[in-house]
Short mmCIF file of C-alpha atoms in Angstrom, two decimals:
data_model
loop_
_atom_site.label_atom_id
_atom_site.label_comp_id
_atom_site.label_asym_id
_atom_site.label_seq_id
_atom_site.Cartn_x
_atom_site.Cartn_y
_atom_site.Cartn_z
CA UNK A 4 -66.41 -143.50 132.24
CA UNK A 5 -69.80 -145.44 131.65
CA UNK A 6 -67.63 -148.28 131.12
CA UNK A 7 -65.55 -148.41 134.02
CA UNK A 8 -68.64 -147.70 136.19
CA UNK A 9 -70.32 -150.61 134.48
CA UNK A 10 -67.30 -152.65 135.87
CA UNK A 11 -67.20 -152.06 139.00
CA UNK A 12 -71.52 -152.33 139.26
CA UNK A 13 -71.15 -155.76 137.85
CA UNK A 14 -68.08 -156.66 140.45
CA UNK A 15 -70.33 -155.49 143.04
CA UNK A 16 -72.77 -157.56 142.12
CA UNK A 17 -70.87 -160.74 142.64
CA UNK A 18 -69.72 -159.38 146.35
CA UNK A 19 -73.91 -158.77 146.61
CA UNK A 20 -74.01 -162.77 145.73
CA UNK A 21 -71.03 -163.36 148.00
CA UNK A 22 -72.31 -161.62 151.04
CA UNK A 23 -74.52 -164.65 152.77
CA UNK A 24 -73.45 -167.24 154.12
CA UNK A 25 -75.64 -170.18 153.01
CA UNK A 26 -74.46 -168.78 149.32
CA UNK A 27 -71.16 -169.08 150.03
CA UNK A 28 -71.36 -172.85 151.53
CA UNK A 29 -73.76 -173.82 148.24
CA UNK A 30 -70.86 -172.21 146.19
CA UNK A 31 -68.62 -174.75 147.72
CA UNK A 32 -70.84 -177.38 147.23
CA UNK A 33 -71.14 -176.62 143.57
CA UNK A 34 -67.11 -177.21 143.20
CA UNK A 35 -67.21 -180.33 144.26
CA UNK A 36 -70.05 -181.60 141.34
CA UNK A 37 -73.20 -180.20 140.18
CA UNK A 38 -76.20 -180.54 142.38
CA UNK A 39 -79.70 -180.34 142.26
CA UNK A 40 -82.72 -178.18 144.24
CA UNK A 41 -83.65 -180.97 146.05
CA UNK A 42 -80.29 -182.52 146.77
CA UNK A 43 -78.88 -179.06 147.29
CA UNK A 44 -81.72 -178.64 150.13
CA UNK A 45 -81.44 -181.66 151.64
CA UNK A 46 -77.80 -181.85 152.00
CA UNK A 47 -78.14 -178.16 153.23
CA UNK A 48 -80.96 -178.78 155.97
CA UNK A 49 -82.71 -175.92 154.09
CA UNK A 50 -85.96 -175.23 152.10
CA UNK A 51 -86.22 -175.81 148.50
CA UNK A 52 -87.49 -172.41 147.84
CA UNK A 53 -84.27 -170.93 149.52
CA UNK A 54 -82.42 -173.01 147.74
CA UNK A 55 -83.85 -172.12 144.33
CA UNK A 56 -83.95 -168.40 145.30
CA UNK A 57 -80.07 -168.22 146.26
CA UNK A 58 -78.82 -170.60 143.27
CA UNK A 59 -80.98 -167.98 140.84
CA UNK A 60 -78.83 -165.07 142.60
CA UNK A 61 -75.64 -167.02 142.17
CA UNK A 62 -76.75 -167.45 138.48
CA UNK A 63 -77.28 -164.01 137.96
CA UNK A 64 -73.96 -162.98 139.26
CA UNK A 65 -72.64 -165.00 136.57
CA UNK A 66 -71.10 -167.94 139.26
CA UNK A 67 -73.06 -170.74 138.30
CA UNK A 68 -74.99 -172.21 135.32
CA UNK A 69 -77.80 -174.51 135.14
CA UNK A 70 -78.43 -177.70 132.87
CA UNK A 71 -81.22 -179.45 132.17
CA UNK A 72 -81.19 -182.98 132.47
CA UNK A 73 -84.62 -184.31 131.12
CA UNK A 74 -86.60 -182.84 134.23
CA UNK A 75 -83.90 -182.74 136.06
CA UNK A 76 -81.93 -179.27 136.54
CA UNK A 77 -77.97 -179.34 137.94
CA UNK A 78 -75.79 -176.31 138.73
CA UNK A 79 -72.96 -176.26 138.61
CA UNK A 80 -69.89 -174.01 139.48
CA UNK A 81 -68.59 -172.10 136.78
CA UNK A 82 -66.17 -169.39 138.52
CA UNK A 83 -64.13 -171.54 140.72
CA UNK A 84 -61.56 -168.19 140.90
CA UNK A 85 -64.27 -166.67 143.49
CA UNK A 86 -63.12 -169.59 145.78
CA UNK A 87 -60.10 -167.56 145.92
CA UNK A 88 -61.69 -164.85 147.51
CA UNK A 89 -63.06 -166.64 150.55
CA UNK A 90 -59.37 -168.34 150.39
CA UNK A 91 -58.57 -164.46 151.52
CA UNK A 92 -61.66 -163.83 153.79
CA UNK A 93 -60.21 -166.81 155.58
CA UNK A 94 -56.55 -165.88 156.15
CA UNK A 95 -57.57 -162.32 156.87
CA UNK A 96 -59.78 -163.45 159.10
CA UNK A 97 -57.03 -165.87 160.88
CA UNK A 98 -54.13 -163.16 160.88
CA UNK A 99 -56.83 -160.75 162.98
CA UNK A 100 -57.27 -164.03 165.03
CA UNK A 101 -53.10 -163.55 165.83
CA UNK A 102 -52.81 -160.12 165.74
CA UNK A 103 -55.78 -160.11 168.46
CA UNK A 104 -53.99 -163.00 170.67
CA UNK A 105 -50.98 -160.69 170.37
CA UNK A 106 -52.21 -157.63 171.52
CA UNK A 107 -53.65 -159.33 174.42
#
C-alpha cells in the first residue's frame, strides 16, 4: 500500500506544479527550446526571482532539468507528455463552452 500511496503523492505533486498559471505558460515556453532566468523573465514580463522560484518547483516535480552552460544555466522541458494534459484542460474547457451556449 506504501507504494501505491507513494504514487499517487508524487502525481499530485506534478498537478501542485501544474496548478498556476505563469507555470504552465513557462512550461510551454520550455518546449519550444531551453531558456534562461533572465530570458525566461524578460520574455515573461516577470521578476527573476519568480522566475527562478517557479522553474525550481517545475524541477522538483520532475518536468524540467537544468544545464549549466559555463555561467550560464538553461532549462529545459523534459516531460513534454504533461502538454497533453493542458491539451485536455483545453477541450474540456471548450466542450463546457458548448454545452453552456446550448443550454442557453
Amino acid at each position: 500500500m506504501k507504494q501505491l500511496e507513494r504514487r499517487y503523492e508524487r502525481r499530485a505533486e506534478i498537478f501542485k506544479a501544474l496548478a498556476n498559471p505563469l507555470r504552465l505558460v513557462m512550461l510551454e515556453k520550455l518546449a519550444d527550446k531551453p531558456w534562461c532566468v533572465c530570458a525566461l523573465a524578460d520574455e515573461l514580463g516577470v521578476d527573476k526571482s519568480i522566475v527562478s522560484k517557479y522553474l525550481s518547483q517545475l524541477k522538483s516535480a520532475g518536468l524540467i532539468e537544468d544545464t549549466r552552460k559555463g555561467t550560464l544555466v538553461e532549462y529545459r522541458l523534459v516531460a513534454p507528455c504533461i502538454l497533453q494534459v493542458a491539451s485536455c484542460a483545453e477541450e474540456t474547457i471548450q466542450e463546457q463552452k458548448k454545452k453552456l451556449l446550448s443550454e442557453e
